[in-house]
Amino acid sequence: MRRQATDEFLAACLGGDLNRMLELLAPDVTAWNDGGGKVKAALRPLHGAENVARFFAAVLAQPMEDPRLVSVDVNGRPGLLLTTAGRPDTVACVEVENGRITEIRVIRNPDKLRHLS
């Protein structure tokens, strides 16, 4: 169920389908971002489906060099990996309850992504 919700959220993000993103997010979803002060990231946790969906839609609407977004496992949980120009840019993992995403943890800190290739 986690992988299905994650993959459907990925497809909705890639397709810019805000309504589908909202359907997949729990109303009280929280998203945390870690940019390590080195890259753009939300400075505080984002709360609520509307805020989280709009944040992800806005991030993915930014121009990127050769972006690729794929499903991956992150510490045994379903997640997403965004690469730009062939380099890891963002890793996100999700928590799912009752088929809806309740938590998203995003890592953009390049020091923490260095081991990925």
CSV table of N, CA and C in Angstrom, one decimal:
chain,number,residue,atom,x,y,z
A,1,MET,N,0.8,-1.2,0.0
A,1,MET,CA,0.0,0.0,0.0
A,1,MET,C,0.9,1.3,0.0
A,2,ARG,N,2.0,1.2,0.8
A,2,ARG,CA,2.9,2.4,0.8
A,2,ARG,C,3.5,2.7,-0.6
A,3,ARG,N,4.0,1.6,-1.3
A,3,ARG,CA,4.6,1.8,-2.6
A,3,ARG,C,3.5,2.3,-3.6
A,4,GLN,N,2.3,1.8,-3.5
A,4,GLN,CA,1.3,2.3,-4.5
A,4,GLN,C,1.0,3.7,-4.3
A,5,ALA,N,0.8,4.2,-3.0
A,5,ALA,CA,0.5,5.6,-2.7
A,5,ALA,C,1.7,6.4,-3.1
A,6,THR,N,2.9,6.0,-2.9
A,6,THR,CA,4.1,6.7,-3.3
A,6,THR,C,4.2,6.9,-4.8
A,7,ASP,N,4.0,5.8,-5.5
A,7,ASP,CA,4.1,5.8,-7.0
A,7,ASP,C,3.0,6.7,-7.6
A,8,GLU,N,1.8,6.6,-7.0
A,8,GLU,CA,0.7,7.4,-7.5
A,8,GLU,C,1.0,8.9,-7.2
A,9,PHE,N,1.6,9.2,-6.1
A,9,PHE,CA,1.9,10.6,-5.7
A,9,PHE,C,3.0,11.1,-6.7
A,10,LEU,N,4.0,10.2,-7.0
A,10,LEU,CA,5.0,10.5,-8.0
A,10,LEU,C,4.4,10.9,-9.3
A,11,ALA,N,3.5,10.0,-9.8
A,11,ALA,CA,2.8,10.3,-11.1
A,11,ALA,C,2.0,11.6,-11.1
A,12,ALA,N,1.3,11.9,-10.0
A,12,ALA,CA,0.6,13.1,-9.9
A,12,ALA,C,1.5,14.3,-9.9
A,13,CYS,N,2.6,14.2,-9.2
A,13,CYS,CA,3.6,15.3,-9.2
A,13,CYS,C,4.2,15.6,-10.6
A,14,LEU,N,4.6,14.5,-11.2
A,14,LEU,CA,5.1,14.6,-12.6
A,14,LEU,C,4.1,15.2,-13.6
A,15,GLY,N,2.8,14.8,-13.4
A,15,GLY,CA,1.8,15.3,-14.3
A,15,GLY,C,1.2,16.6,-13.9
A,16,GLY,N,1.7,17.2,-12.8
A,16,GLY,CA,1.2,18.4,-12.3
A,16,GLY,C,-0.3,18.4,-11.9
A,17,ASP,N,-0.7,17.2,-11.5
A,17,ASP,CA,-2.1,17.0,-11.1
A,17,ASP,C,-2.4,17.3,-9.6
A,18,LEU,N,-2.6,18.5,-9.3
A,18,LEU,CA,-2.8,19.0,-8.0
A,18,LEU,C,-3.9,18.3,-7.3
A,19,ASN,N,-5.0,18.1,-8.0
A,19,ASN,CA,-6.2,17.4,-7.4
A,19,ASN,C,-5.9,16.0,-7.0
A,20,ARG,N,-5.1,15.3,-7.8
A,20,ARG,CA,-4.8,13.9,-7.4
A,20,ARG,C,-3.8,13.9,-6.2
A,21,MET,N,-2.9,14.9,-6.2
A,21,MET,CA,-1.9,15.0,-5.1
A,21,MET,C,-2.7,15.2,-3.8
A,22,LEU,N,-3.7,16.0,-3.9
A,22,LEU,CA,-4.6,16.3,-2.7
A,22,LEU,C,-5.3,15.1,-2.2
A,23,GLU,N,-5.8,14.2,-3.2
A,23,GLU,CA,-6.5,13.0,-2.8
A,23,GLU,C,-5.5,12.0,-2.1
A,24,LEU,N,-4.3,12.0,-2.5
A,24,LEU,CA,-3.3,11.1,-1.9
A,24,LEU,C,-2.7,11.5,-0.6
A,25,LEU,N,-2.8,12.8,-0.3
A,25,LEU,CA,-2.3,13.3,1.0
A,25,LEU,C,-3.4,13.3,2.1
A,26,ALA,N,-3.0,12.8,3.3
A,26,ALA,CA,-3.9,13.0,4.4
A,26,ALA,C,-4.1,14.4,4.7
A,27,PRO,N,-5.3,14.8,5.1
A,27,PRO,CA,-5.6,16.2,5.4
A,27,PRO,C,-4.5,16.9,6.4
A,28,ASP,N,-4.0,16.1,7.3
A,28,ASP,CA,-3.1,16.6,8.3
A,28,ASP,C,-1.6,16.2,8.0
A,29,VAL,N,-1.3,15.9,6.8
A,29,VAL,CA,0.0,15.6,6.4
A,29,VAL,C,1.1,16.6,6.8
A,30,THR,N,2.3,16.2,7.1
A,30,THR,CA,3.4,17.1,7.4
A,30,THR,C,4.5,16.7,6.6
A,31,ALA,N,5.2,17.7,6.0
A,31,ALA,CA,6.4,17.5,5.2
A,31,ALA,C,7.6,18.3,5.9
A,32,TRP,N,8.7,17.6,6.1
A,32,TRP,CA,9.9,18.2,6.6
A,32,TRP,C,10.9,18.2,5.5
A,33,ASN,N,11.7,19.3,5.5
A,33,ASN,CA,12.8,19.5,4.5
A,33,ASN,C,14.1,19.7,5.2
A,34,ASP,N,15.2,19.1,4.6
A,34,ASP,CA,16.5,19.3,5.1
A,34,ASP,C,17.4,19.8,3.9
A,35,GLY,N,17.7,21.0,3.9
A,35,GLY,CA,18.6,21.6,2.9
A,35,GLY,C,20.0,21.8,3.5
A,36,GLY,N,20.1,21.7,4.8
A,36,GLY,CA,21.4,21.9,5.4
A,36,GLY,C,22.0,23.3,5.3
A,37,GLY,N,21.1,24.3,4.9
A,37,GLY,CA,21.6,25.6,4.7
A,37,GLY,C,22.4,25.8,3.4
A,38,LYS,N,22.4,24.7,2.6
A,38,LYS,CA,23.3,24.8,1.4
A,38,LYS,C,22.4,24.8,0.1
A,39,VAL,N,21.2,24.4,0.2
A,39,VAL,CA,20.3,24.5,-1.0
A,39,VAL,C,18.9,24.9,-0.5
A,40,LYS,N,18.1,25.3,-1.5
A,40,LYS,CA,16.7,25.7,-1.1
A,40,LYS,C,15.9,24.6,-0.5
A,41,ALA,N,15.3,24.9,0.5
A,41,ALA,CA,14.4,24.0,1.2
A,41,ALA,C,13.5,24.8,2.1
A,42,ALA,N,12.3,24.2,2.4
A,42,ALA,CA,11.4,24.9,3.4
A,42,ALA,C,12.1,25.0,4.7
A,43,LEU,N,12.0,26.1,5.3
A,43,LEU,CA,12.7,26.3,6.6
A,43,LEU,C,12.0,25.7,7.8
A,44,ARG,N,10.7,25.5,7.6
A,44,ARG,CA,9.9,25.0,8.7
A,44,ARG,C,9.0,23.8,8.1
A,45,PRO,N,8.6,23.0,9.0
A,45,PRO,CA,7.7,21.9,8.5
A,45,PRO,C,6.4,22.5,7.8
A,46,LEU,N,6.0,21.8,6.8
A,46,LEU,CA,4.8,22.2,6.1
A,46,LEU,C,3.6,21.3,6.6
A,47,HIS,N,2.5,21.9,6.9
A,47,HIS,CA,1.4,21.2,7.5
A,47,HIS,C,0.2,21.4,6.6
A,48,GLY,N,-0.6,20.3,6.4
A,48,GLY,CA,-1.8,20.3,5.6
A,48,GLY,C,-1.6,19.9,4.2
A,49,ALA,N,-2.6,19.2,3.7
A,49,ALA,CA,-2.5,18.7,2.3
A,49,ALA,C,-2.3,19.8,1.3
A,50,GLU,N,-3.1,20.9,1.4
A,50,GLU,CA,-3.0,22.0,0.5
A,50,GLU,C,-1.6,22.6,0.4
A,51,ASN,N,-1.0,22.9,1.6
A,51,ASN,CA,0.3,23.5,1.6
A,51,ASN,C,1.4,22.5,1.1
A,52,VAL,N,1.3,21.2,1.4
A,52,VAL,CA,2.3,20.3,1.0
A,52,VAL,C,2.2,20.1,-0.6
A,53,ALA,N,0.9,19.9,-1.1
A,53,ALA,CA,0.8,19.7,-2.5
A,53,ALA,C,1.3,20.9,-3.3
A,54,ARG,N,0.9,22.1,-2.9
A,54,ARG,CA,1.3,23.3,-3.6
A,54,ARG,C,2.9,23.4,-3.5
A,55,PHE,N,3.5,23.1,-2.4
A,55,PHE,CA,4.9,23.2,-2.3
A,55,PHE,C,5.6,22.2,-3.3
A,56,PHE,N,5.1,21.0,-3.4
A,56,PHE,CA,5.7,20.0,-4.3
A,56,PHE,C,5.5,20.4,-5.8
A,57,ALA,N,4.3,20.9,-6.0
A,57,ALA,CA,4.0,21.4,-7.4
A,57,ALA,C,4.9,22.5,-7.8
A,58,ALA,N,5.1,23.4,-6.9
A,58,ALA,CA,6.0,24.6,-7.2
A,58,ALA,C,7.4,24.2,-7.4
A,59,VAL,N,7.9,23.3,-6.5
A,59,VAL,CA,9.3,22.8,-6.7
A,59,VAL,C,9.5,22.1,-8.0
A,60,LEU,N,8.6,21.2,-8.4
A,60,LEU,CA,8.7,20.5,-9.6
A,60,LEU,C,8.5,21.3,-10.9
A,61,ALA,N,7.9,22.5,-10.7
A,61,ALA,CA,7.7,23.4,-11.8
A,61,ALA,C,8.9,24.3,-12.1
A,62,GLN,N,9.9,24.2,-11.2
A,62,GLN,CA,11.1,25.0,-11.4
A,62,GLN,C,12.0,24.4,-12.6
A,63,PRO,N,12.6,25.3,-13.4
A,63,PRO,CA,13.5,24.7,-14.4
A,63,PRO,C,14.6,23.9,-13.8
A,64,MET,N,14.9,22.7,-14.4
A,64,MET,CA,15.9,21.8,-13.9
A,64,MET,C,16.6,21.2,-15.1
A,65,GLU,N,17.9,21.0,-15.0
A,65,GLU,CA,18.7,20.3,-16.1
A,65,GLU,C,18.5,18.8,-16.0
A,66,ASP,N,17.9,18.3,-17.0
A,66,ASP,CA,17.7,16.8,-17.2
A,66,ASP,C,17.1,16.2,-15.9
A,67,PRO,N,15.9,16.6,-15.4
A,67,PRO,CA,15.4,16.1,-14.2
A,67,PRO,C,14.8,14.6,-14.4
A,68,ARG,N,15.1,13.8,-13.4
A,68,ARG,CA,14.5,12.4,-13.5
A,68,ARG,C,14.0,12.1,-12.1
A,69,LEU,N,12.8,11.7,-12.0
A,69,LEU,CA,12.2,11.3,-10.7
A,69,LEU,C,11.8,9.9,-10.7
A,70,VAL,N,12.3,9.1,-9.8
A,70,VAL,CA,12.1,7.7,-9.8
A,70,VAL,C,11.7,7.2,-8.4
A,71,SER,N,11.0,6.1,-8.3
A,71,SER,CA,10.7,5.4,-7.1
A,71,SER,C,11.9,4.7,-6.6
A,72,VAL,N,12.2,4.8,-5.3
A,72,VAL,CA,13.3,4.1,-4.6
A,72,VAL,C,12.9,3.7,-3.2
A,73,ASP,N,13.7,2.8,-2.6
A,73,ASP,CA,13.5,2.5,-1.2
A,73,ASP,C,14.4,3.3,-0.4
A,74,VAL,N,13.9,4.0,0.7
A,74,VAL,CA,14.7,4.8,1.6
A,74,VAL,C,14.6,4.2,3.0
A,75,ASN,N,15.7,3.6,3.5
A,75,ASN,CA,15.6,3.0,4.8
A,75,ASN,C,14.5,2.1,5.0
A,76,GLY,N,14.2,1.3,3.9
A,76,GLY,CA,13.2,0.3,4.0
A,76,GLY,C,11.8,0.8,3.8
A,77,ARG,N,11.6,2.1,3.4
A,77,ARG,CA,10.3,2.7,3.2
A,77,ARG,C,10.3,3.2,1.7
A,78,PRO,N,9.1,3.2,1.1
A,78,PRO,CA,9.0,3.8,-0.2
A,78,PRO,C,9.4,5.2,-0.2
A,79,GLY,N,10.1,5.6,-1.3
A,79,GLY,CA,10.6,6.9,-1.4
A,79,GLY,C,10.8,7.3,-2.9
A,80,LEU,N,11.3,8.5,-3.1
A,80,LEU,CA,11.5,9.1,-4.4
A,80,LEU,C,12.9,9.7,-4.4
A,81,LEU,N,13.5,9.6,-5.6
A,81,LEU,CA,14.8,10.2,-5.8
A,81,LEU,C,14.7,11.1,-7.1
A,82,LEU,N,15.1,12.4,-6.9
A,82,LEU,CA,15.1,13.3,-8.0
A,82,LEU,C,16.6,13.6,-8.3
A,83,THR,N,17.0,13.3,-9.6
A,83,THR,CA,18.3,13.7,-10.0
A,83,THR,C,18.2,14.8,-11.0
A,84,THR,N,19.2,15.7,-11.0
A,84,THR,CA,19.3,16.7,-12.0
A,84,THR,C,20.7,16.7,-12.6
A,85,ALA,N,20.8,16.8,-13.9
A,85,ALA,CA,22.1,16.7,-14.6
A,85,ALA,C,22.8,15.5,-14.2
A,86,GLY,N,22.1,14.4,-13.9
A,86,GLY,CA,22.8,13.1,-13.5
A,86,GLY,C,23.2,13.0,-12.1
A,87,ARG,N,23.0,14.0,-11.3
A,87,ARG,CA,23.4,14.0,-9.9
A,87,ARG,C,22.2,14.0,-8.9
A,88,PRO,N,22.3,13.3,-7.8
A,88,PRO,CA,21.2,13.3,-6.8
A,88,PRO,C,20.9,14.7,-6.3
A,89,ASP,N,19.7,15.1,-6.4
A,89,ASP,CA,19.3,16.4,-5.9
A,89,ASP,C,18.4,16.3,-4.7
A,90,THR,N,17.5,15.4,-4.7
A,90,THR,CA,16.5,15.3,-3.6
A,90,THR,C,16.1,13.8,-3.3
A,91,VAL,N,16.0,13.4,-2.1
A,91,VAL,CA,15.5,12.1,-1.7
A,91,VAL,C,14.3,12.4,-0.7
A,92,ALA,N,13.2,11.7,-1.0
A,92,ALA,CA,12.1,11.9,-0.1
A,92,ALA,C,11.6,10.5,0.3
A,93,CYS,N,11.1,10.3,1.5
A,93,CYS,CA,10.5,9.1,1.9
A,93,CYS,C,9.1,9.5,2.5
A,94,VAL,N,8.2,8.5,2.5
A,94,VAL,CA,6.8,8.8,2.9
A,94,VAL,C,6.4,7.8,3.9
A,95,GLU,N,5.4,8.2,4.7
A,95,GLU,CA,4.7,7.3,5.6
A,95,GLU,C,3.3,7.3,5.2
A,96,VAL,N,2.6,6.2,5.1
A,96,VAL,CA,1.3,6.0,4.6
A,96,VAL,C,0.4,5.3,5.7
A,97,GLU,N,-0.8,5.9,5.9
A,97,GLU,CA,-1.8,5.2,6.7
A,97,GLU,C,-3.1,5.3,6.0
A,98,ASN,N,-3.8,4.1,6.0
A,98,ASN,CA,-5.1,4.0,5.3
A,98,ASN,C,-5.0,4.5,3.9
A,99,GLY,N,-3.9,4.2,3.2
A,99,GLY,CA,-3.8,4.6,1.8
A,99,GLY,C,-3.5,6.0,1.5
A,100,ARG,N,-3.3,6.8,2.5
A,100,ARG,CA,-3.0,8.2,2.3
A,100,ARG,C,-1.6,8.6,2.9
A,101,ILE,N,-0.9,9.5,2.3
A,101,ILE,CA,0.4,9.9,2.8
A,101,ILE,C,0.2,10.8,4.0
A,102,THR,N,0.8,10.5,5.1
A,102,THR,CA,0.7,11.2,6.4
A,102,THR,C,2.0,12.0,6.7
A,103,GLU,N,3.1,11.6,6.2
A,103,GLU,CA,4.4,12.3,6.4
A,103,GLU,C,5.3,12.2,5.2
A,104,ILE,N,6.0,13.2,4.9
A,104,ILE,CA,7.0,13.2,3.8
A,104,ILE,C,8.3,13.9,4.4
A,105,ARG,N,9.4,13.2,4.3
A,105,ARG,CA,10.6,13.7,4.8
A,105,ARG,C,11.6,13.8,3.6
A,106,VAL,N,12.0,15.1,3.4
A,106,VAL,CA,12.8,15.4,2.2
A,106,VAL,C,14.2,15.8,2.6
A,107,ILE,N,15.2,15.2,1.9
A,107,ILE,CA,16.6,15.5,2.1
A,107,ILE,C,17.1,16.1,0.8
A,108,ARG,N,17.6,17.3,1.0
A,108,ARG,CA,18.3,18.0,-0.2
A,108,ARG,C,19.7,18.4,0.2
A,109,ASN,N,20.1,18.2,1.4
A,109,ASN,CA,21.4,18.6,1.9
A,109,ASN,C,22.4,17.8,1.0
A,110,PRO,N,23.3,18.4,0.2
A,110,PRO,CA,24.2,17.7,-0.6
A,110,PRO,C,25.2,16.8,0.2
A,111,ASP,N,25.5,17.2,1.4
A,111,ASP,CA,26.4,16.4,2.2
A,111,ASP,C,25.8,15.0,2.5
A,112,LYS,N,24.5,15.0,2.7
A,112,LYS,CA,23.8,13.8,3.0
A,112,LYS,C,23.4,12.9,1.8
A,113,LEU,N,23.6,13.5,0.6
A,113,LEU,CA,23.3,12.8,-0.7
A,113,LEU,C,24.5,12.4,-1.4
A,114,ARG,N,25.7,12.8,-0.9
A,114,ARG,CA,26.9,12.5,-1.5
A,114,ARG,C,27.2,11.0,-1.8
A,115,HIS,N,26.7,10.1,-1.0
A,115,HIS,CA,27.0,8.7,-1.2
A,115,HIS,C,26.1,8.1,-2.3
A,116,LEU,N,25.1,8.8,-2.8
A,116,LEU,CA,24.3,8.3,-3.8
A,116,LEU,C,24.9,8.5,-5.2
A,117,SER,N,24.8,7.6,-6.1
A,117,SER,CA,25.3,7.8,-7.4
A,117,SER,C,24.4,7.3,-8.5
